Amino acid sequence: MADTSRRAQSEIQFARSCRVIPGGVNSPARAFGAVGGVPPFIARGEGPFLIDIDGNRYIDYIGSWGPHLFGHGYAPVIEAVERAIKTGTSFGAPTVAEAELAELVTELIPSVEMVRMVNSGTEATMSAIRVARGFTRRNLIIKFAGCYHGHVDSLLVQAGSGALTLGTPSSPGVPAGCTSDTLVLPYNDCQSLKDAFAVRGGELAAVILEPVVGNMGCVVPSSEFLKQLRTLCTEHGTVLIFDEVMTGFRVARGGAQELFGIRPDMTTLGKILGAGLPVGAYGGKAEIMKCVSPVGAVYQAGTLSGNPVAMAAGIAMLKAIRSENPYPRLEQLSARLEAGLSKAAVSAGQQVQINRVGSMLTAFFTSQPVHDFATATASDTKKFAAWFHQLLNHGVYLPCSQYEALFVSAAHSEALIDETVAAAQAGFAAIG
Ligand code: KE4
């Protein structure tokens, strides 16, 4: 196993960054806050690998937090971006590429009859909530504890205890008024869902959820929960929003809605859709999307939305998904990783629960099955942190938090999976 523990250049650059960027990062998820230590500064990505500025090579399971379904530097995407950028970077006027990517989205995700491109998953969910409220002329929304939908004021809400909890902001700077119309329920809890609709169904504009959660670690919905959601939203005229920013094109070609056979009213997308460039999108039923400006009255806009370079990346990515169908390969590699990690944990006497859907996976350091926020947060995050660093120092780069999912790419191989399992086994033994 490689020794990738020497990262002197990253330490120098991290100290430099911390002087001018809060926490030295442009997104807190990268700051190693949950695991401690200094994050490696990356020089380049190559297929399944990240290479840092000290020359260390890691088997990468972050994949930029999801976008790199085919690994880093995927040739069709790079070539498409190189062609596009030669025509310019942005025009502030419509381009053919925007319709081409929108058509690919509607083809791969049939519930999306119309779609609007934005620049991030956060913009996508923020806009979807506004459109659902404008379409229903209602204000109340439901989200679920442990689900993350970007840093939208109305969705930055920490669940209180109990079934029906009026959200209290989980971040300073968010006025109580922004979350006073947000109900927070436990994920996978059908009874609390029924109670909420029984008491306030007529006020509910939307329910938004991650149809496979990645942001409390990987948590799988029960089929009863998803069916209940669809039935109750239909009965009450509430917009069901699947936040597929992470699961879209990840867990299946058509996302979680294809995998589970549940048709939401709206879908949000990101990550893979931009192949690592800044693209988000929201879409759904045409009758809902026709509320969006300039056709409808619900305002939403963006200088760089539908940016031609980013569109070129997305088109190349979705065309590859359509032609390559990577999902059988992703399932094969990910199942091998899951089996290897489970076996390694058992042989080391570690209490670990592994949740996996397709190429999204989380190893929770806990003895109980993980199916919601309460069971996820019962995990031993200190043990996870120690295990994370054992692997990082042996050339395996996992997401730097117990409450994230790792991603396998089609560029990974059986040999790299086995190398990962060997490092995990040594890590399990080392942390005791
Ligand atoms: P962005 O604004 O970060 O593009 O997307 C927000 C978002 C929305 N919905 C879901 C289901 C998401 O997972 C995300 C963002 N995911 C995190 C990682 N779990 C992004 C990493 C980061 O914040 O740096």
Coordinates of C-alpha atoms and ligand atoms in Angstrom, one line a residue:
M1 CA 0.0 0.0 0.0
A2 CA 1.2 3.5 -0.9
D3 CA 2.3 5.9 1.8
T4 CA 0.6 9.2 1.0
S5 CA 1.0 10.8 4.5
R6 CA 3.6 13.4 3.5
R7 CA 1.7 16.5 2.3
A8 CA 4.1 19.4 3.0
Q9 CA 3.1 21.5 0.0
S10 CA -0.6 21.1 0.8
E11 CA 0.0 22.3 4.3
I12 CA 1.8 25.4 3.0
Q13 CA -1.0 26.1 0.5
F14 CA -3.7 25.5 3.1
A15 CA -2.1 28.1 5.4
R16 CA -2.0 30.5 2.5
S17 CA -5.6 29.9 1.5
C18 CA -6.8 30.3 5.1
R19 CA -5.4 33.9 5.1
V20 CA -7.7 35.0 2.3
I21 CA -10.5 32.4 2.1
P22 CA -12.7 31.5 5.0
G23 CA -11.5 28.1 6.2
G24 CA -9.2 28.0 3.2
V25 CA -11.9 26.5 1.1
N26 CA -14.7 27.6 -1.2
S27 CA -17.1 25.0 0.3
P28 CA -17.1 23.9 3.9
A29 CA -17.5 20.2 2.9
R30 CA -13.8 20.2 1.7
A31 CA -12.3 21.6 4.9
F32 CA -11.8 18.4 6.8
G33 CA -13.8 19.9 9.6
A34 CA -15.4 16.6 10.4
V35 CA -12.2 14.6 10.3
G36 CA -9.5 17.0 11.3
G37 CA -6.2 17.6 9.6
V38 CA -5.2 19.4 6.4
P39 CA -6.9 18.6 3.1
P40 CA -4.7 17.7 0.2
F41 CA -4.5 20.3 -2.5
I42 CA -5.2 18.7 -5.8
A43 CA -2.9 19.2 -8.9
R44 CA -5.1 17.1 -11.3
G45 CA -7.5 14.3 -11.7
E46 CA -6.9 11.3 -13.9
G47 CA -9.7 8.7 -14.3
P48 CA -10.2 7.1 -10.9
F49 CA -7.3 9.1 -9.3
L50 CA -6.6 12.4 -7.7
I51 CA -3.0 13.6 -7.6
D52 CA -2.1 16.2 -5.0
I53 CA 0.6 18.9 -5.2
D54 CA 3.0 16.7 -3.2
G55 CA 2.7 14.1 -6.0
N56 CA 0.6 11.7 -3.9
R57 CA -1.9 9.6 -5.9
Y58 CA -5.2 8.6 -4.3
I59 CA -8.0 6.3 -5.5
D60 CA -10.8 8.9 -5.5
Y61 CA -14.2 8.2 -4.1
I62 CA -15.4 11.8 -3.9
G63 CA -15.6 12.3 -7.7
S64 CA -16.1 16.1 -7.0
W65 CA -19.0 15.1 -4.7
G66 CA -20.8 13.2 -7.5
P67 CA -20.2 14.6 -11.0
H68 CA -17.5 12.3 -12.3
L69 CA -19.6 9.2 -13.2
F70 CA -16.9 8.2 -15.8
G71 CA -13.9 9.4 -13.7
H72 CA -11.7 12.5 -14.0
G73 CA -10.7 13.9 -17.4
Y74 CA -13.3 11.9 -19.3
A75 CA -12.2 12.4 -22.9
P76 CA -15.7 13.1 -24.5
V77 CA -16.3 15.8 -21.9
I78 CA -12.9 17.4 -22.2
E79 CA -13.0 17.4 -26.0
A80 CA -16.5 18.9 -26.0
V81 CA -15.4 21.7 -23.6
E82 CA -12.3 22.4 -25.7
R83 CA -14.5 22.8 -28.8
A84 CA -17.0 25.0 -27.1
I85 CA -14.6 27.3 -25.4
K86 CA -13.0 28.2 -28.7
T87 CA -16.3 29.9 -29.7
G88 CA -16.3 32.0 -26.6
T89 CA -17.3 31.6 -23.0
S90 CA -20.7 33.2 -22.6
F91 CA -23.1 35.3 -24.8
G92 CA -26.1 36.3 -22.7
A93 CA -28.2 35.2 -25.6
P94 CA -29.8 31.8 -26.4
T95 CA -27.8 29.0 -27.9
V96 CA -28.6 25.7 -29.6
A97 CA -26.7 23.8 -26.9
E98 CA -29.3 24.8 -24.3
A99 CA -32.1 23.1 -26.1
E100 CA -30.0 20.1 -26.9
L101 CA -29.2 19.5 -23.2
A102 CA -32.8 20.2 -22.2
E103 CA -34.0 17.6 -24.7
L104 CA -31.5 15.1 -23.4
V105 CA -32.8 15.7 -19.8
T106 CA -36.4 15.2 -20.9
E107 CA -35.5 12.1 -22.8
L108 CA -33.6 10.4 -19.9
I109 CA -36.0 11.7 -17.2
P110 CA -39.5 11.5 -18.7
S111 CA -41.3 13.1 -15.7
V112 CA -39.3 16.3 -16.7
E113 CA -41.4 17.7 -19.6
M114 CA -39.7 21.1 -19.4
V115 CA -36.5 22.2 -17.6
R116 CA -34.7 25.4 -16.7
M117 CA -30.9 25.4 -16.4
V118 CA -29.3 27.2 -13.5
N119 CA -25.7 27.2 -12.1
S120 CA -25.9 25.0 -9.0
G121 CA -28.0 22.5 -7.1
T122 CA -28.8 25.2 -4.6
E123 CA -30.2 27.4 -7.3
A124 CA -32.2 24.5 -8.6
T125 CA -33.9 23.7 -5.3
M126 CA -34.4 27.3 -4.4
S127 CA -36.1 27.9 -7.7
A128 CA -38.2 24.7 -7.6
I129 CA -39.6 25.6 -4.2
R130 CA -40.5 29.1 -5.5
V131 CA -42.2 27.6 -8.5
A132 CA -44.1 25.1 -6.5
R133 CA -45.3 27.9 -4.2
G134 CA -46.3 30.1 -7.1
F135 CA -48.1 27.2 -8.9
T136 CA -50.1 26.1 -5.8
R137 CA -50.4 29.6 -4.3
R138 CA -49.5 28.0 -1.0
N139 CA -46.5 28.6 1.3
L140 CA -46.0 25.6 3.5
I141 CA -43.3 23.0 2.5
I142 CA -42.0 19.8 4.1
K143 CA -38.4 18.7 4.1
F144 CA -36.9 15.8 6.0
A145 CA -34.3 15.8 8.8
G146 CA -30.9 14.9 7.4
C147 CA -31.7 15.9 3.8
Y148 CA -29.6 18.7 2.4
H149 CA -30.8 20.7 -0.6
G150 CA -28.1 23.3 -0.8
H151 CA -27.8 26.5 1.2
V152 CA -31.3 27.8 0.5
D153 CA -32.5 29.9 3.4
S154 CA -35.9 28.1 3.6
L155 CA -34.2 24.7 3.5
L156 CA -31.3 25.3 6.0
V157 CA -33.5 23.9 8.7
Q158 CA -32.5 21.6 11.5
A159 CA -35.1 19.1 12.6
G160 CA -36.4 19.5 16.1
S161 CA -37.6 16.4 18.0
G162 CA -41.1 15.0 17.4
A163 CA -43.1 14.4 14.3
L164 CA -44.3 17.9 13.3
T165 CA -41.5 20.5 13.9
L166 CA -41.6 24.0 12.7
G167 CA -38.2 24.5 11.4
T168 CA -35.7 26.6 13.3
P169 CA -32.8 28.0 11.1
S170 CA -29.7 25.9 11.4
S171 CA -27.5 28.8 10.4
P172 CA -27.0 32.3 11.7
G173 CA -28.1 34.9 9.1
V174 CA -31.3 33.0 8.3
P175 CA -34.2 35.0 9.7
A176 CA -36.9 32.9 11.5
G177 CA -39.4 34.1 8.9
C178 CA -37.5 32.2 6.2
T179 CA -38.1 28.9 7.9
S180 CA -41.4 29.5 9.5
D181 CA -43.1 27.8 6.6
T182 CA -40.9 24.8 6.6
L183 CA -42.0 21.7 8.4
V184 CA -39.3 19.2 9.1
L185 CA -40.2 15.5 9.4
P186 CA -38.2 12.3 10.1
Y187 CA -37.2 10.5 6.9
N188 CA -38.8 7.2 6.2
D189 CA -41.6 7.9 8.8
C190 CA -44.9 7.3 7.2
Q191 CA -47.0 8.1 10.3
S192 CA -45.5 11.6 10.7
L193 CA -46.2 12.2 7.0
K194 CA -49.8 11.2 7.4
D195 CA -50.1 13.4 10.5
A196 CA -48.7 16.4 8.6
F197 CA -51.0 16.0 5.7
A198 CA -54.0 15.3 8.0
V199 CA -53.4 18.5 9.9
R200 CA -52.0 20.9 7.2
G201 CA -52.4 19.2 3.8
G202 CA -54.5 22.0 2.3
E203 CA -51.6 24.5 3.0
L204 CA -48.8 22.3 1.6
A205 CA -47.2 23.7 -1.5
A206 CA -44.5 21.1 -1.8
V207 CA -42.6 18.2 -0.3
I208 CA -38.9 18.0 -1.2
L209 CA -36.7 15.1 -0.4
E210 CA -33.6 13.3 -1.5
P211 CA -35.1 10.1 -3.0
V212 CA -31.9 8.4 -1.9
V213 CA -30.2 10.4 0.8
G214 CA -26.6 11.1 0.4
N215 CA -26.3 14.0 2.9
M216 CA -26.7 12.2 6.1
G217 CA -24.6 9.4 4.6
C218 CA -26.4 7.0 2.2
V219 CA -30.0 6.3 3.5
V220 CA -32.4 4.3 1.5
P221 CA -36.1 5.2 1.4
S222 CA -38.6 2.4 2.1
S223 CA -40.9 1.8 -0.8
E224 CA -43.9 2.4 1.5
F225 CA -42.5 5.9 2.4
L226 CA -42.1 6.8 -1.3
K227 CA -45.6 5.4 -2.2
Q228 CA -47.1 7.3 0.7
L229 CA -45.5 10.5 -0.4
R230 CA -46.8 10.2 -3.9
T231 CA -50.3 9.3 -2.8
L232 CA -50.6 12.1 -0.2
C233 CA -49.1 14.7 -2.6
T234 CA -51.6 13.7 -5.3
E235 CA -54.5 13.8 -2.9
H236 CA -53.7 17.2 -1.6
G237 CA -52.5 18.9 -4.8
T238 CA -49.0 19.3 -3.2
V239 CA -46.0 19.3 -5.6
L240 CA -43.7 16.4 -5.0
I241 CA -40.1 17.5 -5.6
F242 CA -37.4 14.8 -6.0
D243 CA -34.1 16.5 -5.3
E244 CA -32.0 14.4 -7.7
V245 CA -29.0 16.7 -7.7
M246 CA -26.9 13.7 -6.4
T247 CA -29.0 10.7 -7.5
G248 CA -29.8 12.0 -11.0
F249 CA -28.0 9.9 -13.6
R250 CA -26.1 8.4 -10.6
V251 CA -28.3 5.6 -9.2
A252 CA -29.8 4.8 -12.6
R253 CA -29.9 6.5 -16.0
G254 CA -33.2 8.1 -15.1
G255 CA -32.2 8.6 -11.5
A256 CA -34.0 7.4 -8.3
Q257 CA -37.4 8.0 -9.9
E258 CA -36.6 5.4 -12.5
L259 CA -35.1 3.0 -10.0
F260 CA -38.1 3.2 -7.6
G261 CA -40.8 3.8 -10.3
I262 CA -42.2 6.9 -8.6
R263 CA -43.0 9.9 -10.8
P264 CA -42.4 13.2 -9.0
D265 CA -44.1 16.5 -10.1
M266 CA -40.7 18.3 -10.2
T267 CA -37.1 17.2 -10.2
T268 CA -33.9 19.1 -9.4
L269 CA -30.6 18.1 -10.9
G270 CA -26.9 19.1 -10.8
K271 CA -23.5 17.5 -10.4
I272 CA -23.4 14.8 -13.2
L273 CA -25.6 17.1 -15.4
G274 CA -22.7 19.5 -15.7
A275 CA -19.9 16.8 -15.7
G276 CA -18.0 18.9 -13.1
L277 CA -18.9 22.3 -14.6
P278 CA -21.4 24.6 -12.8
V279 CA -24.8 23.3 -14.0
G280 CA -28.0 22.8 -12.0
A281 CA -31.5 22.4 -13.3
Y282 CA -35.1 22.2 -12.2
G283 CA -38.0 20.9 -14.2
G284 CA -41.1 18.8 -14.2
K285 CA -44.7 18.9 -15.5
A286 CA -45.2 21.4 -18.3
E287 CA -48.2 22.9 -16.5
I288 CA -46.0 23.7 -13.5
M289 CA -43.0 24.9 -15.5
K290 CA -45.2 27.3 -17.5
C291 CA -45.5 29.3 -14.3
V292 CA -41.8 30.3 -14.8
S293 CA -40.8 33.7 -16.2
P294 CA -41.0 34.9 -18.9
V295 CA -44.0 32.6 -19.8
G296 CA -45.4 32.8 -16.3
A297 CA -45.2 35.1 -13.3
V298 CA -42.7 33.2 -11.1
Y299 CA -39.4 35.0 -11.5
Q300 CA -36.1 33.2 -11.8
A301 CA -33.0 34.3 -13.8
G302 CA -29.2 33.9 -14.1
T303 CA -26.5 35.6 -16.1
L304 CA -24.6 32.4 -16.8
S305 CA -27.5 29.9 -16.7
G306 CA -27.2 27.6 -19.8
N307 CA -23.6 28.7 -20.3
P308 CA -22.5 27.3 -23.6
V309 CA -19.3 25.7 -22.3
A310 CA -21.1 24.0 -19.4
M311 CA -23.9 22.9 -21.8
A312 CA -21.3 21.3 -24.0
A313 CA -20.0 19.3 -21.0
G314 CA -23.5 18.2 -20.0
I315 CA -24.4 17.2 -23.5
A316 CA -21.3 15.0 -23.8
M317 CA -22.0 13.5 -20.4
L318 CA -25.6 12.6 -21.1
K319 CA -24.8 11.3 -24.6
A320 CA -22.2 9.1 -23.0
I321 CA -24.7 7.9 -20.4
R322 CA -27.2 7.1 -23.2
S323 CA -24.7 5.3 -25.3
E324 CA -22.3 3.7 -22.8
N325 CA -24.9 2.6 -20.2
P326 CA -22.3 2.4 -17.3
Y327 CA -24.8 1.1 -14.7
P328 CA -24.2 -2.6 -14.9
R329 CA -20.4 -1.9 -14.5
L330 CA -21.0 0.5 -11.7
E331 CA -23.2 -2.0 -9.9
Q332 CA -20.5 -4.8 -10.3
L333 CA -17.7 -2.6 -8.9
S334 CA -19.8 -1.1 -6.1
A335 CA -21.2 -4.5 -5.0
R336 CA -17.6 -5.8 -4.8
L337 CA -16.6 -2.8 -2.7
E338 CA -19.6 -3.2 -0.4
A339 CA -18.9 -6.9 0.1
G340 CA -15.2 -6.3 0.7
L341 CA -15.8 -3.6 3.2
S342 CA -18.4 -5.6 5.1
K343 CA -16.1 -8.6 5.3
A344 CA -13.1 -6.5 6.3
A345 CA -15.2 -4.8 9.1
V346 CA -16.4 -8.1 10.4
S347 CA -12.9 -9.7 10.4
A348 CA -11.6 -6.7 12.3
G349 CA -14.5 -6.8 14.8
Q350 CA -15.7 -3.3 13.8
Q351 CA -19.4 -2.5 14.2
V352 CA -20.2 -1.1 10.7
Q353 CA -23.4 -0.7 8.8
I354 CA -23.1 -0.3 5.0
N355 CA -25.8 1.4 3.0
R356 CA -25.6 1.3 -0.7
V357 CA -27.7 2.2 -3.7
G358 CA -25.9 1.6 -7.0
S359 CA -22.5 3.5 -6.9
M360 CA -23.4 5.6 -3.8
L361 CA -22.3 4.0 -0.5
T362 CA -21.7 4.9 3.1
A363 CA -20.0 2.8 5.9
F364 CA -21.6 4.0 9.2
F365 CA -19.6 3.2 12.4
T366 CA -22.6 2.0 14.3
S367 CA -24.2 -1.3 15.4
Q368 CA -27.7 -0.5 14.3
P369 CA -29.3 -0.2 10.8
V370 CA -29.3 3.4 9.6
H371 CA -32.6 4.5 8.1
D372 CA -33.0 8.1 9.2
F373 CA -31.3 11.1 10.8
A374 CA -31.5 9.7 14.4
T375 CA -29.9 6.4 13.5
A376 CA -27.3 8.0 11.2
T377 CA -26.2 10.4 13.9
A378 CA -25.8 7.6 16.4
S379 CA -22.6 6.7 14.5
D380 CA -19.2 7.0 16.0
T381 CA -17.8 10.0 14.1
K382 CA -14.4 9.8 15.9
K383 CA -13.9 6.3 14.7
F384 CA -14.9 7.3 11.2
A385 CA -12.4 10.1 11.3
A386 CA -9.6 7.8 12.4
W387 CA -10.5 5.3 9.7
F388 CA -10.7 8.1 7.1
H389 CA -7.1 9.2 7.8
Q390 CA -5.8 5.6 7.8
L391 CA -7.2 5.3 4.3
L392 CA -6.0 8.7 3.2
N393 CA -2.5 7.9 4.3
H394 CA -2.7 4.7 2.2
G395 CA -3.8 6.3 -1.0
V396 CA -7.6 6.1 -0.7
Y397 CA -9.5 9.3 -0.6
L398 CA -13.0 8.9 0.9
P399 CA -15.5 11.8 1.4
C400 CA -14.3 13.6 4.5
S401 CA -17.4 13.1 6.7
Q402 CA -19.4 10.2 8.1
Y403 CA -22.5 12.0 6.8
E404 CA -21.6 11.8 3.1
A405 CA -21.8 9.1 0.4
L406 CA -18.8 7.8 -1.5
F407 CA -19.0 7.4 -5.3
V408 CA -17.6 4.7 -7.5
S409 CA -16.9 5.7 -11.1
A410 CA -16.8 3.6 -14.3
A411 CA -13.1 4.4 -14.4
H412 CA -12.5 2.3 -11.2
S413 CA -11.5 -1.3 -11.6
E414 CA -11.7 -4.6 -9.7
A415 CA -8.0 -4.2 -8.8
L416 CA -8.5 -0.7 -7.4
I417 CA -11.6 -1.9 -5.4
D418 CA -9.5 -4.7 -4.0
E419 CA -6.7 -2.2 -3.1
T420 CA -9.3 -0.1 -1.4
V421 CA -10.6 -3.1 0.6
A422 CA -7.1 -4.0 1.7
A423 CA -6.5 -0.4 2.9
A424 CA -9.9 -0.4 4.6
Q425 CA -9.0 -3.7 6.3
A426 CA -5.7 -2.3 7.6
G427 CA -7.5 0.8 8.7
F428 CA -10.2 -1.1 10.6
A429 CA -7.4 -3.0 12.4
A430 CA -5.3 0.1 13.1
I431 CA -8.1 2.1 14.8
G432 CA -8.9 -0.7 17.2
Ligands
KE4_1 P1 -24.8 22.7 -5.0 O1 -25.4 24.0 -4.7 O2 -23.6 22.3 -4.0 O3 -24.4 22.5 -6.4 O4 -25.9 21.6 -4.7 C1 -26.6 21.5 -3.5 C2 -27.2 20.2 -3.3 C3 -28.5 20.0 -3.5 N1 -29.1 18.8 -3.4 C4 -28.4 17.7 -3.0 C5 -29.0 16.4 -2.9 C6 -27.0 17.8 -2.8 O5 -26.3 16.7 -2.5 C7 -26.4 19.1 -2.9 C8 -24.9 19.3 -2.7 N2 -24.2 18.2 -2.2 C9 -23.0 18.5 -1.4 C10 -22.3 17.2 -0.9 N3 -23.1 16.2 -0.3 C11 -22.0 19.3 -2.2 C12 -20.7 19.4 -1.6 C13 -20.4 20.8 -1.1 O6 -21.3 21.4 -0.5 O7 -19.2 21.2 -1.3

